[in-house]
Short mmCIF file of C-alpha atoms and ligand atoms in Angstrom, two decimals:
data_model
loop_
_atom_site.label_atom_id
_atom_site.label_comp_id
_atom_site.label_asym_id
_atom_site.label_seq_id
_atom_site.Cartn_x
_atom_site.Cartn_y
_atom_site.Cartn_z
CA UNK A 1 -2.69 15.89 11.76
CA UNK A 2 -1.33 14.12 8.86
CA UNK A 3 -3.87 15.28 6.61
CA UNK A 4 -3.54 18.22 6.59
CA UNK A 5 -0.06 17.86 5.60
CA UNK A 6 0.43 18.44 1.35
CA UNK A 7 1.11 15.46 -0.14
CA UNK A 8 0.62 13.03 2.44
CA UNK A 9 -0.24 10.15 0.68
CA UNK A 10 2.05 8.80 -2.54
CA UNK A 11 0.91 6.54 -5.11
CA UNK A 12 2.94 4.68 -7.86
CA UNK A 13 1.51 2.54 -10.92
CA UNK A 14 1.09 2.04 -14.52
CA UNK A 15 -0.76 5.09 -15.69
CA UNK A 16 -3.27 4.22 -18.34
CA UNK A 17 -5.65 4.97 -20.89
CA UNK A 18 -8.41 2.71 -20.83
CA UNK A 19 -10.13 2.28 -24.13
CA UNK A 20 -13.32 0.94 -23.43
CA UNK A 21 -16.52 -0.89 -25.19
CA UNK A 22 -19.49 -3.03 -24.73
CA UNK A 23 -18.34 -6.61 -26.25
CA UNK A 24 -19.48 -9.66 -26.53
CA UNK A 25 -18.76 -13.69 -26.10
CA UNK A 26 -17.44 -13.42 -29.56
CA UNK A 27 -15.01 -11.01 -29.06
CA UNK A 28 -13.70 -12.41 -25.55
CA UNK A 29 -13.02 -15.66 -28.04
CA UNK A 30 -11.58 -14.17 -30.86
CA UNK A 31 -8.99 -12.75 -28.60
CA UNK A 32 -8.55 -15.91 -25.89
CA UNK A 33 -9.92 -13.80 -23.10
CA UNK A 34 -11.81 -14.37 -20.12
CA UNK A 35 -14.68 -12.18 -18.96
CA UNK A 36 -13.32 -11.34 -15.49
CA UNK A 37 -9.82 -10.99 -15.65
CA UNK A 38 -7.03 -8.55 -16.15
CA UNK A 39 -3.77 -9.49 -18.38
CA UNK A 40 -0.78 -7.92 -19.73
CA UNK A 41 -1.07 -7.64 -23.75
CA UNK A 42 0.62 -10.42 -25.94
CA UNK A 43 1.33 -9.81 -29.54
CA UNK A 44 -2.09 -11.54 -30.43
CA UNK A 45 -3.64 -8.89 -28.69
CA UNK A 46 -2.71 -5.60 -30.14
CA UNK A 47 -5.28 -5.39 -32.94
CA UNK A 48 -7.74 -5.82 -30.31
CA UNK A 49 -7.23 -1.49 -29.86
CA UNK A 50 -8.12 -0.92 -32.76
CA UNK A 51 -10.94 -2.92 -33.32
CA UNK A 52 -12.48 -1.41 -29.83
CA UNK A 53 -12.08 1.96 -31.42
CA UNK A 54 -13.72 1.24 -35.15
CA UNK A 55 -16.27 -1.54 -34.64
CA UNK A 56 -16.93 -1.18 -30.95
CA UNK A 57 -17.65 2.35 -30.20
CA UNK A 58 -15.21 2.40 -27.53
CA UNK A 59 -14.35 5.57 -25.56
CA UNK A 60 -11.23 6.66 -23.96
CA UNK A 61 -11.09 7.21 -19.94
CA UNK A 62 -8.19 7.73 -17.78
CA UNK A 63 -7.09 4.47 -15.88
CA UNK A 64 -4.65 2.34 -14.43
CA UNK A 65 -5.18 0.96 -11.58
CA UNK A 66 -3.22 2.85 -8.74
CA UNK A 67 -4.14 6.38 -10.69
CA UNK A 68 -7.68 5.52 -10.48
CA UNK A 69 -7.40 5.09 -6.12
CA UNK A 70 -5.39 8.03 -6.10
CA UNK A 71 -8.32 9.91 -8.21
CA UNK A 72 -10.59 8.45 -5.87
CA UNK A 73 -8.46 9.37 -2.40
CA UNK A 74 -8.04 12.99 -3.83
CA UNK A 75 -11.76 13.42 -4.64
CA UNK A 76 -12.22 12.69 -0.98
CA UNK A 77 -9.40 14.44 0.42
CA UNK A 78 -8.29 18.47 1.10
CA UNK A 79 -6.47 19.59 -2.00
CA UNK A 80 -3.08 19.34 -2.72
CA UNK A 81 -2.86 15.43 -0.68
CA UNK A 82 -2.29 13.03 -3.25
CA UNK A 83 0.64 12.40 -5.59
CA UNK A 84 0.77 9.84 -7.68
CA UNK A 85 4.29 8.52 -10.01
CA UNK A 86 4.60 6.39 -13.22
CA UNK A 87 5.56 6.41 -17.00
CA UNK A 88 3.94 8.17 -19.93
CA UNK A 89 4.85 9.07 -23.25
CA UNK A 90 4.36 12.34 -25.13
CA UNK A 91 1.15 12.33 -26.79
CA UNK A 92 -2.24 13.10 -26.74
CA UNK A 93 -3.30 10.00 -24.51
CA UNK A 94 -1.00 11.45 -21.71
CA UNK A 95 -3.02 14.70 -22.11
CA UNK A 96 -6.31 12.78 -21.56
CA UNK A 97 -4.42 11.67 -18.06
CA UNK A 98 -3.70 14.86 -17.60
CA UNK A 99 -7.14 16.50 -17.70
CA UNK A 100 -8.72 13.92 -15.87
CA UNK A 101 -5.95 14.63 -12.55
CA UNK A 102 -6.40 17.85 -12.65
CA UNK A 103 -10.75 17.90 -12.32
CA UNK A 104 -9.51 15.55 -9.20
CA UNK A 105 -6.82 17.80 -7.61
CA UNK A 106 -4.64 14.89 -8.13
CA UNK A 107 -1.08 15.54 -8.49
CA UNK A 108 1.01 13.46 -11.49
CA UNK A 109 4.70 13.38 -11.56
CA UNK A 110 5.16 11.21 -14.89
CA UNK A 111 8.28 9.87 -15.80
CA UNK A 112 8.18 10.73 -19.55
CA UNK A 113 9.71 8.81 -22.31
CA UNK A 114 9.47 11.46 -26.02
CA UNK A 115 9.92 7.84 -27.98
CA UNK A 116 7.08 5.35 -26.28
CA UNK A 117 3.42 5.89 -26.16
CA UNK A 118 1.81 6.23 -23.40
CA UNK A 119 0.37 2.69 -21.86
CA UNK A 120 -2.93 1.89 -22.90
CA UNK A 121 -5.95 -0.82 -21.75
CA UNK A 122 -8.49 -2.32 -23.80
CA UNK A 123 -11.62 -2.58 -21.05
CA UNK A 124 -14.26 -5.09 -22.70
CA UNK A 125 -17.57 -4.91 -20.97
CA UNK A 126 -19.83 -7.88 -21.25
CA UNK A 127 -22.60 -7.39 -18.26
CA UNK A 128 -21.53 -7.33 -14.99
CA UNK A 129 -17.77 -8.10 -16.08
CA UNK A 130 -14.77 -6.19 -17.19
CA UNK A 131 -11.83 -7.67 -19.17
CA UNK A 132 -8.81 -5.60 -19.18
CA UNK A 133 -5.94 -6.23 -21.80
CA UNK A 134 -2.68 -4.00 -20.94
CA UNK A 135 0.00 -3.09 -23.40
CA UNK A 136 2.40 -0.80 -20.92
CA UNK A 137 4.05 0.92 -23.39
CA UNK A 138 6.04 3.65 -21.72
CA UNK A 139 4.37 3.30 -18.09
CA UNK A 140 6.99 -0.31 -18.49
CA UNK A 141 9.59 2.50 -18.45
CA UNK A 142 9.21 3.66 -14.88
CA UNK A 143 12.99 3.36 -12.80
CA UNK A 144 14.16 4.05 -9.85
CA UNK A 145 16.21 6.76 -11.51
CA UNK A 146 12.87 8.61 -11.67
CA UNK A 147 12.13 8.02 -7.81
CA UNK A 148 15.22 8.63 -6.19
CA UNK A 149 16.21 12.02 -8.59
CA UNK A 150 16.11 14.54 -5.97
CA UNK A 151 12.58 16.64 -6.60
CA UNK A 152 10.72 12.77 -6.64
CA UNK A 153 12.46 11.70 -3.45
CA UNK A 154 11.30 14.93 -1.40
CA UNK A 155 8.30 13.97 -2.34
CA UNK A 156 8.68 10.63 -1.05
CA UNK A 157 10.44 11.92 2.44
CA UNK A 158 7.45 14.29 3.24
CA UNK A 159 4.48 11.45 2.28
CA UNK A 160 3.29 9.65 5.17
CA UNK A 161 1.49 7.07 3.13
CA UNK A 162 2.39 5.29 0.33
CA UNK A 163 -0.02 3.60 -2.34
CA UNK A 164 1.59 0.59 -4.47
CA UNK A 165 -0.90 -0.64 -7.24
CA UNK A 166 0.48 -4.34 -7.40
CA UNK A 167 0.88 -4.13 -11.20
CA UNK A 168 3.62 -2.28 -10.65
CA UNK A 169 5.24 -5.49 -9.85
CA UNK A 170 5.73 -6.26 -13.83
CA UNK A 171 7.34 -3.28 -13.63
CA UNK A 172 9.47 -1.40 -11.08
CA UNK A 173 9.89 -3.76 -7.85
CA UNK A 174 13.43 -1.73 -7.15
CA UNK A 175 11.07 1.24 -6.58
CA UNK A 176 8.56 -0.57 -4.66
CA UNK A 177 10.94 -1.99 -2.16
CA UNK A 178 12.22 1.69 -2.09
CA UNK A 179 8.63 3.00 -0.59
CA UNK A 180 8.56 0.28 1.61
CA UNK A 181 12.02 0.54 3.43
CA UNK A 182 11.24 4.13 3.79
CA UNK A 183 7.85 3.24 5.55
CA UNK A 184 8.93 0.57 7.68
CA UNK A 185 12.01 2.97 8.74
CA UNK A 186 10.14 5.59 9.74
CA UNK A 187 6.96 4.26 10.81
CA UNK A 188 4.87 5.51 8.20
CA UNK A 189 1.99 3.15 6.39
CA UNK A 190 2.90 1.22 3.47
CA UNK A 191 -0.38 -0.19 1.38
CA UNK A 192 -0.09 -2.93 -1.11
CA UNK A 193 -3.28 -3.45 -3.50
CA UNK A 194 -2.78 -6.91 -5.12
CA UNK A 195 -4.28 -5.99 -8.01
CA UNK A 196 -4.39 -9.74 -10.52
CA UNK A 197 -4.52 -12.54 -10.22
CA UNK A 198 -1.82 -13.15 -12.39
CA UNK A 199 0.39 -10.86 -9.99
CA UNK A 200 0.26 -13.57 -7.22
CA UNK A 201 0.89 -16.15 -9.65
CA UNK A 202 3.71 -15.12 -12.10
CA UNK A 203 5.08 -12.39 -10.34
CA UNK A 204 5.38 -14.45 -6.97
CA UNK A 205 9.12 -13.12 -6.03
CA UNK A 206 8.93 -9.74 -6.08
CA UNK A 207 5.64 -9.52 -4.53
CA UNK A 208 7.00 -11.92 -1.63
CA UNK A 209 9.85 -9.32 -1.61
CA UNK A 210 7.79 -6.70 -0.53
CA UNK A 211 5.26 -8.55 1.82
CA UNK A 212 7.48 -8.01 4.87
CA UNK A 213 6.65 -4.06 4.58
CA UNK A 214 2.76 -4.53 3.89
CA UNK A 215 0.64 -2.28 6.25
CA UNK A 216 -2.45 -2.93 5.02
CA UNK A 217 -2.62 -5.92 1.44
CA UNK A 218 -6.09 -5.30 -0.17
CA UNK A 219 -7.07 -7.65 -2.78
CA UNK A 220 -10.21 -9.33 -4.06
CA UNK A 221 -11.43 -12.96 -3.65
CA UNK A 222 -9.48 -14.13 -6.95
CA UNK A 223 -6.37 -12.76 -6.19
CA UNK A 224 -6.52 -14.04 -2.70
CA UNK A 225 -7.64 -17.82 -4.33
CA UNK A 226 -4.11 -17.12 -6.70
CA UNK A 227 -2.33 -15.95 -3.54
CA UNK A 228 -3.49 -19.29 -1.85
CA UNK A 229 -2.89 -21.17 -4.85
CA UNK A 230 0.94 -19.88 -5.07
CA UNK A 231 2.21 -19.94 -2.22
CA UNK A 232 0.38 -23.55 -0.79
CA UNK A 233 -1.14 -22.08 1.80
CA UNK A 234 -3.15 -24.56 4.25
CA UNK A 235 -6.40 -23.52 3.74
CA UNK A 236 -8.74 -23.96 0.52
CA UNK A 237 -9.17 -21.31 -2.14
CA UNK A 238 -12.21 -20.40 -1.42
CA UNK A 239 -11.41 -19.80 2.08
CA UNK A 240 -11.39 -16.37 2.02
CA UNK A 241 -10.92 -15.72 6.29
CA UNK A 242 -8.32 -18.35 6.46
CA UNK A 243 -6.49 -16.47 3.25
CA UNK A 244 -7.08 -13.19 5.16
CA UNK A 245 -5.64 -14.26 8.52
CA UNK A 246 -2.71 -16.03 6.78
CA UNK A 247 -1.52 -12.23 5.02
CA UNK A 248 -2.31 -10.63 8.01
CA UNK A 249 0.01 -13.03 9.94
CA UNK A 250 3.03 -13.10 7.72
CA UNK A 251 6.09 -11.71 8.87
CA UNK A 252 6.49 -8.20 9.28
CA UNK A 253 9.30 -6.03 9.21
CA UNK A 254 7.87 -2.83 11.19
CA UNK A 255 6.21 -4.79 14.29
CA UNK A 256 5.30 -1.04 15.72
CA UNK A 257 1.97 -1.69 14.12
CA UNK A 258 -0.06 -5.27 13.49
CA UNK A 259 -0.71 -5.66 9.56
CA UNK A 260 -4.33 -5.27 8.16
CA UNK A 261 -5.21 -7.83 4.95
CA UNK A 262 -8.59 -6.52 3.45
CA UNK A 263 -9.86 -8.68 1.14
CA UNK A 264 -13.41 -7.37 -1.22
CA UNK A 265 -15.60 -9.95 -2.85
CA UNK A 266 -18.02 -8.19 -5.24
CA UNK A 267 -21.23 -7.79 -3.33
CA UNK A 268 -20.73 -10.54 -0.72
CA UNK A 269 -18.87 -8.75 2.77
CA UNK A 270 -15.56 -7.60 2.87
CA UNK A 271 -13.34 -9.85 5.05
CA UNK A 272 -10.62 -7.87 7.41
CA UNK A 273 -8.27 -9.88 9.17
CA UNK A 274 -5.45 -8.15 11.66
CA UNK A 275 -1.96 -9.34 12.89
CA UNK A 276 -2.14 -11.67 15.73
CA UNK A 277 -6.31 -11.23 16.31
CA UNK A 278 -8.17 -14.20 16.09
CA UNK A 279 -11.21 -12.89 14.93
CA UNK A 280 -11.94 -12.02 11.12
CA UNK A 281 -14.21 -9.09 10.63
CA UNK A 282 -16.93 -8.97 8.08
CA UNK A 283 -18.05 -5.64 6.78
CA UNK A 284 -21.65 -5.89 4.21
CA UNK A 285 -21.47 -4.24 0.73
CA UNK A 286 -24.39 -1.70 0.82
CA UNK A 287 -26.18 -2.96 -2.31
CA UNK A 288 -27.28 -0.92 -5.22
CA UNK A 289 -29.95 -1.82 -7.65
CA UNK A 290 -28.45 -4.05 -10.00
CA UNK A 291 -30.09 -1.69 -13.10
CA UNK A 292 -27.97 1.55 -11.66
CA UNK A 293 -24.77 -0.09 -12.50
CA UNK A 294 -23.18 0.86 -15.47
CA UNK A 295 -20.32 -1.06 -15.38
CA UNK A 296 -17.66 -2.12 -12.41
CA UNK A 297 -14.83 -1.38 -14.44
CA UNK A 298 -12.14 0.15 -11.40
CA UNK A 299 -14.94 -0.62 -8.57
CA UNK A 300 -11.79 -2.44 -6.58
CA UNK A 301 -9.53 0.79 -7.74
CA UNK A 302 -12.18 3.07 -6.12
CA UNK A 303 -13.12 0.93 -2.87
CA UNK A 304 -9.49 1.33 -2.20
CA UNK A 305 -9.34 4.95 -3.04
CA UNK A 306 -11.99 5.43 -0.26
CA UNK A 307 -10.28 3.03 1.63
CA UNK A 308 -7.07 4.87 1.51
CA UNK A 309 -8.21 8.02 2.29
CA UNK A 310 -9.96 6.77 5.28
CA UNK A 311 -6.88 5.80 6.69
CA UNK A 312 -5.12 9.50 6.13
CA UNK A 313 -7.84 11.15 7.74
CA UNK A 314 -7.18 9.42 10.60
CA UNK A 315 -10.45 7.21 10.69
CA UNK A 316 -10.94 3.88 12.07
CA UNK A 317 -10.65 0.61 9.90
CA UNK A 318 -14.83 0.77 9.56
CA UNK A 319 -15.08 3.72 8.84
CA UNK A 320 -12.24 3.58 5.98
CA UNK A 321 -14.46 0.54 4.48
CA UNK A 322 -17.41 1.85 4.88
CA UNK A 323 -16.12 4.92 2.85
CA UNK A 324 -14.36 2.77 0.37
CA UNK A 325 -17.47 0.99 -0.12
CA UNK A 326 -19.18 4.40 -0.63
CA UNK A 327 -16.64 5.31 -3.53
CA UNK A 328 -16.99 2.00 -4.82
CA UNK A 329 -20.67 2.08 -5.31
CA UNK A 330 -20.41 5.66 -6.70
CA UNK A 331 -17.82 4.60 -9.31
CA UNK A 332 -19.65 1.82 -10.63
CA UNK A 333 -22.53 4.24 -11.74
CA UNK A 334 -19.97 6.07 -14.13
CA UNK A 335 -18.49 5.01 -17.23
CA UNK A 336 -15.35 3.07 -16.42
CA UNK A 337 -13.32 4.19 -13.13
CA UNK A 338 -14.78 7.85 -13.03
CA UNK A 339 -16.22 9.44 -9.82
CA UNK A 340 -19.35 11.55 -10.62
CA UNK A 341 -19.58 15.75 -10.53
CA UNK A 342 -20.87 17.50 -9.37
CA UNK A 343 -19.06 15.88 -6.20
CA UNK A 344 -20.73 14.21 -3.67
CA UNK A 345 -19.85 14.42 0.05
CA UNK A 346 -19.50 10.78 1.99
C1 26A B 401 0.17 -4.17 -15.78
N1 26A B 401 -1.26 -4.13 -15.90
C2 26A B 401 -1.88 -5.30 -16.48
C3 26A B 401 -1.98 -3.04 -15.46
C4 26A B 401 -3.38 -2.92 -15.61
C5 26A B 401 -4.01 -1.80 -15.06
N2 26A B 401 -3.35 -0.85 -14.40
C6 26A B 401 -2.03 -1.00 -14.30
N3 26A B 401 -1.35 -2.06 -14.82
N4 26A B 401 -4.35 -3.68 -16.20
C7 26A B 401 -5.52 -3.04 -16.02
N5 26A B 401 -5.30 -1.91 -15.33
C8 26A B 401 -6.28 -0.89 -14.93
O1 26A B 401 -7.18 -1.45 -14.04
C9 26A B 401 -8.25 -0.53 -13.98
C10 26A B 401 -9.47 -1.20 -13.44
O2 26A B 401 -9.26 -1.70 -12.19
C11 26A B 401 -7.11 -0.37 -16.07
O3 26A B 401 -6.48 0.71 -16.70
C12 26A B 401 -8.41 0.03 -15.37
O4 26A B 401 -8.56 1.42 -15.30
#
């Protein structure tokens, strides 16, 4: 059984240190942001660290967006199944990473860079929302170098799934169209989360580049409206089964297995659409009080950790949702994208 195989499921991202506060309106306007949204940093924004850190309390917890799924797949899965690649720098942010893997079981392989800080994300909370402001720093350094040097690539040869946050697409695409020509090749499973908005927008070609190998696409109703919005599809924005059926049906390179678009919308159902089925699926969100929520800060980063290692243990697609959705719900009851200990069993 693939899971009990070590390292059977590879992820690759932007690793992260999120530093994250309570805000407020005023901040999200001094700095031009929205309240939902996730961007890359512009020079405007850099002062925005430190004012998190001195006036806002703000606390630093591992993130980025890909690490935090393959936290959440490895707190689900036998030790020793997930490994997870991107840049870092040499410093005492990396360390943070490095602690918060290890309670996890989670593998890193970090491309290191001695001269760039590790990447870091300011993570404004205002109620029920989470803006994210990114300034890569060394995880911008990741190359292929890294994932074809020989000890990487092994790695890579024995996985059986592979994990690609879509912010990686700012980064690495070489490396991402790497994973999946080695999927589709050997008929392994190749899962594409779409992570922003802005990906689908802005970073159109590369993700297009890539669709053809897509598995299973997971985004949330925003990033499918910017998906719809980008590429013209024929159906409204807010036509979130339409959206769904149209990934699901794009052309695929591996036709050994029918492509899976999953597509999360807060607490209203998840929508599931599969390659050449007419019917859209709906899965419910199991609800939690509204007052147990600390903050959702990596809640689509942990559905799809769930999600993900649903699909190594060999479960079926409701059963990987319905464990996703678990995670999810867990996560959002922990300060940023943590999972709670003692651990709790699904
Ligand atoms: C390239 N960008 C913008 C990013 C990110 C990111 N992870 C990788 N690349 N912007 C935000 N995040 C992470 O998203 C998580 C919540 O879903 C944050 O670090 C946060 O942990």
């Amino acid at each position: 059984m693939a899971a009990n195989k070590e390292y059977v499921l590879l992820a690759l991202e932007n690793p992260l240190l999120d530093i994250q506060a309570q805000g407020n309106e005023e901040l999200l306007k001094k700095y031009n942001l929205k309240a939902n949204d996730a961007i890359l940093a512009s020079p405007e924004h850099i002062p925005l660290y430190e004012e998190l850190l001195n006036n806002y309390d703000a606390k630093l917890i591992a993130g980025g967006a890909a690490q935090n799924t393959a936290r959440g797949a490895a707190y689900i899965l036998p030790p020793n199944s997930v490994v997870y690649l991107g840049g870092v720098g040499n410093d005492k942010y990396a360390d943070i990473l490095r602690d918060a893997v290890k309670q996890v079981g989670l593998r890193v392989e970090y491309r290191i860079d001695p001269n760039t800080p590790t990447g870091r994300c300011g993570a404004i909370i205002t109620g029920h929302n989470r803006s994210l402001v990114t300034d890569l720093a060394a995880a911008n350094l990741y190359d292929i170098d890294h994932l074809k040097s020989p000890k990487i690539w092994e790695l890579v040869k024995n996985a059986e799934f592979y994990y690609v946050g879509g912010f990686h697409f700012t980064v690495c695409p070489p490396a991402i169209q790497a994973l999946g020509e080695e999927a589709a090749a050997n008929n392994k499973t190749f899962i594409v989360n779409m992570s922003a908005p802005f990906i689908a927008e802005f970073f159109k070609e590369p993700l297009d580049a890539s669709s053809p190998y897509w598995d299973y696409v997971i985004c949330n109703e925003s990033e499918a409206a910017a998906y719809a919005r980008s590429h013209s599809l024929p159906v409204a924005e807010t036509d979130v089964a339409g959206i769904a059926k149209a990934l699901a049906n794009l052309p695929k390179a591996n036709t050994k297995k029918p492509r899976v678009a999953v597509i999360t919308q807060g607490t209203q159902p998840t929508v599931v659409a599969i390659q050449g089925q007419d019917e859209v699926k709906e899965f419910p969100v199991h609800a939690i009080d509204p007052s147990k929520i600390t903050d959702t800060n990596g809640a689509g980063d942990a559905f799809a950790g769930g999600f993900v290692a649903g699909l190594v243990q060999g479960k079926s697609l409701e059963e990987s949702i319905d464990i996703g959705q678990w995670l999810a719900r867990l996560s959002i009851q922990e300060l940023g994208p943590s999972y709670p200990f003692p651990k709790q069993a699904y």
